[in-house]
Coordinates of C-alpha atoms in Angstrom, one line a residue:
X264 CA -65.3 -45.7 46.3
X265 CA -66.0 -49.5 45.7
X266 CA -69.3 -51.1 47.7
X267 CA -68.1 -54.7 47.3
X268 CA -70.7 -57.0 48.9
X269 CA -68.9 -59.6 51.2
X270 CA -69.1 -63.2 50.8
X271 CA -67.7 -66.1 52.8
X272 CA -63.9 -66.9 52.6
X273 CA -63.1 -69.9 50.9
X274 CA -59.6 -71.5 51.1
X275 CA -57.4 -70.4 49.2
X276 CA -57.4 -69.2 45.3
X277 CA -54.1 -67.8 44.9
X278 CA -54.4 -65.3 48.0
X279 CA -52.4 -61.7 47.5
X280 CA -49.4 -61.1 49.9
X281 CA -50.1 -58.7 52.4
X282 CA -47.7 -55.7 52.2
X283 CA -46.5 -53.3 54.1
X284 CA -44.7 -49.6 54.0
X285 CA -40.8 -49.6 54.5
X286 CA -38.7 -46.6 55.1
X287 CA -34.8 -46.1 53.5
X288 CA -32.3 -45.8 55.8
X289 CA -30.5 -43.7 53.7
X290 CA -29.8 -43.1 49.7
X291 CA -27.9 -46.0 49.3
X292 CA -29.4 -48.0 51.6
X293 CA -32.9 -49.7 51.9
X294 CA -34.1 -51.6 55.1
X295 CA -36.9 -53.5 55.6
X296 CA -38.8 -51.0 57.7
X297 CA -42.9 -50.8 58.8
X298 CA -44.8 -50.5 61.4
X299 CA -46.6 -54.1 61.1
X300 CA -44.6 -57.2 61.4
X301 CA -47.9 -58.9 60.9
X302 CA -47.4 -57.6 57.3
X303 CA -44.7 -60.2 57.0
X304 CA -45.3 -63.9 55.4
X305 CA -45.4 -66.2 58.0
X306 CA -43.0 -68.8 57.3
X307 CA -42.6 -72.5 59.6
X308 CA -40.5 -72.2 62.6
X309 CA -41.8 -68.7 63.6
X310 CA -44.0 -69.7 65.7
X311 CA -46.2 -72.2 67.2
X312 CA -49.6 -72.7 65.5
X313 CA -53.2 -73.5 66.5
X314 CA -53.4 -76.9 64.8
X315 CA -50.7 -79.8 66.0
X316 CA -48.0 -80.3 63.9
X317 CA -47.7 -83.5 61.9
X318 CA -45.4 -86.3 61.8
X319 CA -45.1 -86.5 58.0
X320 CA -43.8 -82.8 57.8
X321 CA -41.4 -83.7 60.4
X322 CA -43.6 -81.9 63.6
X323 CA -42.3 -78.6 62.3
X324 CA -45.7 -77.6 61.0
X325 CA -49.0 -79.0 60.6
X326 CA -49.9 -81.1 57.6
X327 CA -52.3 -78.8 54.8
X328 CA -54.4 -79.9 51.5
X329 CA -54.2 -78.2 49.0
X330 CA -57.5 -78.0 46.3
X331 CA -55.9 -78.2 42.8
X332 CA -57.3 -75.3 40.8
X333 CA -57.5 -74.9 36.8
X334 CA -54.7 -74.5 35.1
X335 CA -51.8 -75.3 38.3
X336 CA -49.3 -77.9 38.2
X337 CA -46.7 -78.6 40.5
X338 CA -44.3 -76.2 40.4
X339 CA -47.2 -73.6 40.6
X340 CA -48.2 -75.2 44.1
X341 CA -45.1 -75.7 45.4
X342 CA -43.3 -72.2 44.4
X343 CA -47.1 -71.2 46.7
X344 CA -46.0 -73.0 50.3
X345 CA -42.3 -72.2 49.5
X346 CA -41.6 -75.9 49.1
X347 CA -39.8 -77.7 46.4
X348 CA -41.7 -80.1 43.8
X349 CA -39.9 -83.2 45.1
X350 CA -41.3 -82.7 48.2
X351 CA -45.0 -83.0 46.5
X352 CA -44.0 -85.9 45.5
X353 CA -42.8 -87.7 48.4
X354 CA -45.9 -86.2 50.4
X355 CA -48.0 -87.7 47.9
X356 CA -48.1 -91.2 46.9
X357 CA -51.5 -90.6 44.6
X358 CA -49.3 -88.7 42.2
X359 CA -48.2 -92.0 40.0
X360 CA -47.3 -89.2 37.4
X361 CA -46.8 -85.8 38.8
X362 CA -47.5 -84.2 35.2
X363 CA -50.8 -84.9 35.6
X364 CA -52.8 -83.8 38.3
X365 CA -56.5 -82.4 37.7
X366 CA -58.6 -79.2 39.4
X367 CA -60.4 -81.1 42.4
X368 CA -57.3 -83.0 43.1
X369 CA -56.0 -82.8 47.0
X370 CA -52.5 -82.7 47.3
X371 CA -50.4 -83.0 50.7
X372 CA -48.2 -80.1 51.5
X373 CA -46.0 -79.3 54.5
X374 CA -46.3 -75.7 54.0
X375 CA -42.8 -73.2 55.0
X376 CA -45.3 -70.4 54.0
X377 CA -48.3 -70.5 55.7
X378 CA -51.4 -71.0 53.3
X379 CA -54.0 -68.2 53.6
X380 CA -57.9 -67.6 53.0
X381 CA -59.3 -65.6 50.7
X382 CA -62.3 -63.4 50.1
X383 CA -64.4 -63.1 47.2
X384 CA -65.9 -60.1 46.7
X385 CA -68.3 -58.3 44.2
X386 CA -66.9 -54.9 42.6
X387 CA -69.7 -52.6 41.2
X388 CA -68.4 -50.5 38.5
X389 CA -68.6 -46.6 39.1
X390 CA -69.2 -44.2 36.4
X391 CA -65.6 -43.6 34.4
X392 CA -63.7 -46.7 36.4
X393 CA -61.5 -48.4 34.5
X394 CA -60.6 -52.3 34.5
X395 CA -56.8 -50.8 35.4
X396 CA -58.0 -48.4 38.1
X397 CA -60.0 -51.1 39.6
X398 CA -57.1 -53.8 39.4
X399 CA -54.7 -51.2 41.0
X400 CA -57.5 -50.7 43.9
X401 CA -57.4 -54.2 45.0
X402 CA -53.1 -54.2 44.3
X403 CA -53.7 -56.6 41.5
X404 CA -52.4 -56.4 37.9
X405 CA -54.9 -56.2 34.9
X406 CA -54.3 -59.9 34.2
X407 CA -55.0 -61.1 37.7
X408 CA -58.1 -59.3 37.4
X409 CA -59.2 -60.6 34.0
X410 CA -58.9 -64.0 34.8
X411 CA -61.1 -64.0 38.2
X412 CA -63.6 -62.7 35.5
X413 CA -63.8 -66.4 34.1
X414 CA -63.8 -65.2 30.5
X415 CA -66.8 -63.1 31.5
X416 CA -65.3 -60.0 30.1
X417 CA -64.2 -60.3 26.5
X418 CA -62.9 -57.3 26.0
X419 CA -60.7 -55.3 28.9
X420 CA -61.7 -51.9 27.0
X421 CA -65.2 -51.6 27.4
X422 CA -66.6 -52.3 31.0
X423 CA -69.8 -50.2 31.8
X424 CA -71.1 -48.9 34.7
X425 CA -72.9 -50.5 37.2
X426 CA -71.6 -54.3 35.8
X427 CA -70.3 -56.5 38.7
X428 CA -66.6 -58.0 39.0
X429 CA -65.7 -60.8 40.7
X430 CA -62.5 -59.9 43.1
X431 CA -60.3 -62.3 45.1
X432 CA -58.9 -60.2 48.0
X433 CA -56.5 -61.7 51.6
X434 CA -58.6 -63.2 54.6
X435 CA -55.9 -64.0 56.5
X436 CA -54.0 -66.8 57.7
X437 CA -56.3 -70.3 57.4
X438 CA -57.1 -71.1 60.8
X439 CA -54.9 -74.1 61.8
X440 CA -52.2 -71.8 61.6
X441 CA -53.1 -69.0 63.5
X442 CA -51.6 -69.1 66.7
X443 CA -52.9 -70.8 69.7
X444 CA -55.9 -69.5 71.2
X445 CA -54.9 -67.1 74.8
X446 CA -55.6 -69.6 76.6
X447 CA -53.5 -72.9 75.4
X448 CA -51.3 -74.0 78.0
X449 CA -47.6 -73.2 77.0
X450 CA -46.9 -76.7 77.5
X451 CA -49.0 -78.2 74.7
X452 CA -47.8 -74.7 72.8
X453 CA -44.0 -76.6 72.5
X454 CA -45.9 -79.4 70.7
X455 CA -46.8 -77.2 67.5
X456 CA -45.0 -75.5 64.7
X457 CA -42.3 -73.6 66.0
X458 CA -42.7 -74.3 69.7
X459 CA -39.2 -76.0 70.3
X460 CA -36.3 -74.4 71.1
X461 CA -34.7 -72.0 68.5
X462 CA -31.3 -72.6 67.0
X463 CA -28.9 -70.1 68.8
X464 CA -28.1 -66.7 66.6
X465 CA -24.5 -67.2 67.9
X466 CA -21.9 -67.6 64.4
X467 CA -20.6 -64.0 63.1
X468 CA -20.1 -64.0 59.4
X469 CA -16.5 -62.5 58.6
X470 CA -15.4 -60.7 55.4
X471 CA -13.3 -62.7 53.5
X472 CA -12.1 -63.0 49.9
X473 CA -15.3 -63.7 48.3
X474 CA -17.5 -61.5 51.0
X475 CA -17.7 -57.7 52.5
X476 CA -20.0 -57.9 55.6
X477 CA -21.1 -54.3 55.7
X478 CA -21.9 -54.2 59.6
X479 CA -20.0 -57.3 61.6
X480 CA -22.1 -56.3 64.4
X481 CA -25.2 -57.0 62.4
X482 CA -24.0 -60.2 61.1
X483 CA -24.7 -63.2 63.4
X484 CA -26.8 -66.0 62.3
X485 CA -27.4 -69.9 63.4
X486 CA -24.7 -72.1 62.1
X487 CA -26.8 -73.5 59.7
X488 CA -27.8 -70.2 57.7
X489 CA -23.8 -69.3 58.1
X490 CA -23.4 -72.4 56.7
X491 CA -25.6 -72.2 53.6
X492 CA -24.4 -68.9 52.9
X493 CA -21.1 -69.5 52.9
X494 CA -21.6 -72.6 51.0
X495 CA -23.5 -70.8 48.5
X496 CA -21.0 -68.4 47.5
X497 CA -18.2 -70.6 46.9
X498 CA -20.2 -72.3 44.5
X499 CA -21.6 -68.6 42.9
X500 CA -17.3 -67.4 42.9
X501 CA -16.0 -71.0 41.6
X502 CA -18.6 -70.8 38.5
X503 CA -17.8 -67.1 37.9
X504 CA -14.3 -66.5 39.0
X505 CA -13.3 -63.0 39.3
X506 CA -16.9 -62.0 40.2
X507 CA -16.7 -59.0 42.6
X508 CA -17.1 -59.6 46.2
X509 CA -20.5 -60.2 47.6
X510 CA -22.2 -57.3 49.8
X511 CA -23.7 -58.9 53.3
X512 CA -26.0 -56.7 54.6
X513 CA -28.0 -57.5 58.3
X514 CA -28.3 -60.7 59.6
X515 CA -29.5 -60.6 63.3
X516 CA -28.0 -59.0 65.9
X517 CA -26.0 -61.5 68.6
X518 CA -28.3 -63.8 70.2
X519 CA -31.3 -62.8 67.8
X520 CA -34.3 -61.0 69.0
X521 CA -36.1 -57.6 67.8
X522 CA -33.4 -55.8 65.4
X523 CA -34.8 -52.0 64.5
X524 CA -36.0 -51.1 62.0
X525 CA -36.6 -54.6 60.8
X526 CA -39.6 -56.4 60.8
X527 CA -37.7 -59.5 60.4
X528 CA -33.9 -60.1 60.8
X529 CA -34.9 -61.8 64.6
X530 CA -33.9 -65.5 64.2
X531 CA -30.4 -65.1 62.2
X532 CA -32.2 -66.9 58.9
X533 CA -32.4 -63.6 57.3
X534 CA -29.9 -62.1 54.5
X535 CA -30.2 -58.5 53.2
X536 CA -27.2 -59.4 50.3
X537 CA -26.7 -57.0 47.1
X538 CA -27.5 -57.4 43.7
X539 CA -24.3 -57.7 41.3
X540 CA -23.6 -54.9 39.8
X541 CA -21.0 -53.9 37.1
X542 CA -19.6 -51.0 35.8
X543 CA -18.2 -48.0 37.8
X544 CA -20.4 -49.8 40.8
X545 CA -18.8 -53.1 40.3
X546 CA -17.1 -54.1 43.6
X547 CA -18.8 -51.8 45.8
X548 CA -19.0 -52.1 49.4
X549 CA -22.6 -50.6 50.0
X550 CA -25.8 -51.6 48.2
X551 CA -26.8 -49.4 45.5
X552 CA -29.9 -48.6 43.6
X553 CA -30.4 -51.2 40.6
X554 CA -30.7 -49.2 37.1
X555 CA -31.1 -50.6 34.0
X556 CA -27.3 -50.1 33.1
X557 CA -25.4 -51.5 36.3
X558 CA -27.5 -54.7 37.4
X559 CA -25.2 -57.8 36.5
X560 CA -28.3 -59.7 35.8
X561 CA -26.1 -63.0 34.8
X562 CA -24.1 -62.8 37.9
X563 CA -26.9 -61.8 39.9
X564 CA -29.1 -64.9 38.3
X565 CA -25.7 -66.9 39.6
X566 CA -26.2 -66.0 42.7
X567 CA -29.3 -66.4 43.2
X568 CA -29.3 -69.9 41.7
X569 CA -26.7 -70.9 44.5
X570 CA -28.8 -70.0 47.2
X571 CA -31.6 -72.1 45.9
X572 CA -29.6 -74.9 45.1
X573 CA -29.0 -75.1 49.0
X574 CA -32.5 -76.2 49.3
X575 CA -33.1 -74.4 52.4
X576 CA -34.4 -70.6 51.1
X577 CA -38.2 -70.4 51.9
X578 CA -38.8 -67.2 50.2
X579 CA -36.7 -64.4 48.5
X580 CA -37.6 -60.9 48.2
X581 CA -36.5 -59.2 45.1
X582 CA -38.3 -55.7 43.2
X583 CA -40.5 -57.0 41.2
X584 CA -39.2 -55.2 38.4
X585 CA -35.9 -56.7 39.2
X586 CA -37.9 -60.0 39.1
X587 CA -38.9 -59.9 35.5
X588 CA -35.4 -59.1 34.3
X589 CA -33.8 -62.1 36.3
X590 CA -37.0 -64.3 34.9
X591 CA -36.4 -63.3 30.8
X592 CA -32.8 -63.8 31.8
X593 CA -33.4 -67.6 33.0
X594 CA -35.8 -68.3 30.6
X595 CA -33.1 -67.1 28.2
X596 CA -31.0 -69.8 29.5
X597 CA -33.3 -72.3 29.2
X598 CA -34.7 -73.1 32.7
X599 CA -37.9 -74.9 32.2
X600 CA -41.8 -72.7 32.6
X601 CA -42.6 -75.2 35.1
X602 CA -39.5 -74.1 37.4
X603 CA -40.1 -70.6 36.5
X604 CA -43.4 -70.8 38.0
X605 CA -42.3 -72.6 40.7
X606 CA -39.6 -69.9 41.5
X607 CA -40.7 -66.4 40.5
X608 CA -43.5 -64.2 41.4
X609 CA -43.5 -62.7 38.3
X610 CA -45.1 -62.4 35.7
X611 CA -48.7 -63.0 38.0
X612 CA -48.8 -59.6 39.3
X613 CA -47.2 -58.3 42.5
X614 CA -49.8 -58.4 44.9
X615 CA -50.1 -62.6 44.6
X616 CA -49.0 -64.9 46.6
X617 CA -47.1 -66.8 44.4
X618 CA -42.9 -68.2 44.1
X619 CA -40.1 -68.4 46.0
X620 CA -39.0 -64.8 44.9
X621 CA -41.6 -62.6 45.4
X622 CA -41.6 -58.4 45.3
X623 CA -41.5 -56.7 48.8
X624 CA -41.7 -53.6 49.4
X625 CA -38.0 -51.3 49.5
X626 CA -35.8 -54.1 47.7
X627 CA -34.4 -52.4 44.6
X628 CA -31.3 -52.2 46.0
X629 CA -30.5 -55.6 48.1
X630 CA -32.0 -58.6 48.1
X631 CA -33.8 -60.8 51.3
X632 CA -32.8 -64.1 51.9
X633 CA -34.6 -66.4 54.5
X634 CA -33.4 -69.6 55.3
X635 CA -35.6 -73.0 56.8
X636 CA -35.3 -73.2 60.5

C-alpha cells in the first residue's frame, strides 16, 4: 500500500476525471450504469453553483481563470472546460496573438465543464513497485506520471525503493462551483448557473431514412438537441451518401427526469449513438461491440466531425481505445495538433481531464453525446 503524505490542493494541474463502474445491459448493449452520479463531469446548466454567475459567460455559469501551465496552448485549455478556442479569444482581449501565451498567464474562461482542484501528493516507493504499477494505482498512464516527475527521473526503469514521487491526484470540484451552501435561499439559487428554468424534454426523435431510434420511448429530447442532431446527420449522410443508417440509442424519457440505469440521460441533451460499422454489422439496428475489423473509423470520424461542427457538444464519451484509432485517423487527414489537443483525450492518459472526447467507462460499443443547455 502507498503512504502518500497530503499536501494542500492547489487549482488545478490537469485534474484526472473521476470515474465510475457501469454495468451492460446486455451483450450487445452497454448503458451508462453506476451507482454514483457524482462520478459524472459536471457540465453548465446542471445545476446552480455557489459563486454568481457572470454576465460575460452569458449568467449561465460563473466566470473562472485559468493559470497557464508549461507547455499548454489554446486548444489544450479550451478542449479542458469543453469550450472552443474562439471563445478564448473573445473572453480575452490580452491575447493580441493567441499563439503565444506564457506559463503564469491568466486567461478568462466560461467553463461547460466545471474546473476542478487537485491534490499533490508524495508517493514513497515500496520494495519491487514499479513506475507502471504505481501509475496504474493513481489511474494514470506511465507518461502522466513521468512528467509530474519534472525530469526528476531520467530513466523510467530503474526507480528504487524508498525514493519519493510527486503525484497529482482529484480534489474535487473548485469551490465556486460547488453547489450552494444548505442554507441559500432558493430565490438567490435561480440567480446562478443552472438555476432558470430548464428547456422542456418534450420533441421525440423519429426513425427516418438516415436514423433507427432503437427505443422511441427513450427518445425525447429539448428541441434544440433534436435540432442539432438532426442537423448533424444530414450533413454526416450528404458527405457520405449511402452511409448506413445511424443507431439512436436513449435520450431522456418524456419530460426528462431520473432515467434507470443512467446516471445521466435526465435533461434530453444526452445521445447514446453507435459507432459505424461495416462489414456483416454494417446497417445494424443495435449497437455492437467495436473490434478492430468492423469499426468504420472514416465514417465514424464523419460523424463525429458533424456533431462538433454544431458547436453545441460539451463533451463526448468514446473508449479510449476507440479514441486513439479515430485520433491517428484525423491526424491522417491532416487536422492540425493544436485541434487534436483541443478535441481528444487521447494520447494523455485516460484518467485526465483533458478534450472534448474523453474515455468513460462501458463505451466500446456506442458513443455519448451531450449537448449545451
Amino acid at each position: 500500500m502507498a503512504s502518500p503524505a497530503m499536501a494542500a490542493a492547489v487549482s488545478p494541474r490537469r485534474p484526472p476525471v473521476t470515474t465510475a463502474r457501469d454495468a451492460d445491459a446486455d451483450e450487445e448493449d452497454e448503458v451508462d450504469g453506476g451507482t454514483d452520479p457524482s462520478a459524472l463531469p459536471v457540465t453548465a446548466g446542471d445545476r446552480p453553483t455557489r459563486a454568481p454567475t457572470h454576465a460575460d459567460c452569458g449568467h449561465r455559469m460563473p466566470l473562472y481563470e485559468h493559470t497557464v501551465e508549461s507547455g499548454e496552448h489554446l486548444g489544450i485549455i479550451a478542449g479542458r472546460y469543453g469550450v472552443r478556442t474562439v471563445e478564448l479569444v473573445a473572453l480575452n482581449a490580452q491575447l493580441s496573438d493567441p499563439n503565444l501565451i506564457r506559463p503564469g498567464d491568466k486567461i478568462r474562461v466560461c467553463p461547460e465543464i466545471f474546473p476542478r482542484l487537485v491534490q499533490r501528493i508524495e508517493h514513497e516507493v515500496k520494495p519491487g513497485e514499479t513506475l507502471g504499477a504505481i501509475a496504474q494505482t493513481y489511474g494514470l498512464t506511465l507518461e502522466a506520471l513521468l512528467e509530474g516527475q519534472d525530469g526528476a527521473i531520467s530513466n523510467p526503469n530503474h526507480v528504487r525503493a524508498g525514493q519519493r514521487l510527486v503525484v497529482w491526484v482529484d480534489g474535487g470540484l473548485v469551490p465556486d462551483f460547488l453547489p450552494p451552501e444548505p442554507s441559500a435561499k432558493s430565490a438567490s439559487s435561480k440567480k446562478k448557473a443552472g438555476g432558470a428554468s430548464r428547456p422542456r424534454v418534450s420533441v421525440a426523435l423519429s426513425s427516418s431514412e438516415h436514423l433507427h431510434v432503437k427505443r422511441p420511448s427513450a427518445a425525447y429530447g429539448t428541441s434544440k438537441t433534436i435540432g442539432l442532431l438532426e442537423g448533424a446527420v444530414a450533413k454526416y449522410q450528404r458527405s457520405h451518401p449511402g452511409a448506413p443508417k445511424v443507431v439512436v440509442g436513449d435520450i431522456s424519457r418524456k419530460g426528462g427526469g431520473h432515467f434507470r440505469p443512467h446516471l445521466s440521460h435526465q435533461t434530453g441533451r444526452d445521445i447514446d449513438l453507435g459507432y459505424v460499422l461495416r462489414g456483416a454489422q454494417a446497417g445494424g439496428t443495435r449497437f455492437r461491440g467495436v473490434t478492430e475489423d468492423n469499426l468504420d473509423v472514416a465514417r465514424t470520424w464523419a460523424l463525429l466531425e458533424a456533431l462538433l461542427d454544431t458547436r453545441q457538444v460539451v463533451y463526448v464519451f468514446v473508449d479510449y481505445r476507440i479514441q486513439q484509432r479515430l485520433y491517428e485517423h484525423a491526424k491522417a487527414q491532416g487536422v492540425s495538433q493544436r485541434e487534436l489537443d483541443r478535441l481528444f483525450q487521447y494520447p494523455h492518459g485516460r484518467g485526465r481531464a483533458h478534450g472534448i472526447i474523453r474515455h468513460w467507462p462501458s463505451h466500446r460499443h456506442h458513443f455519448h453525446v451531450r449537448f449545451r443547455n
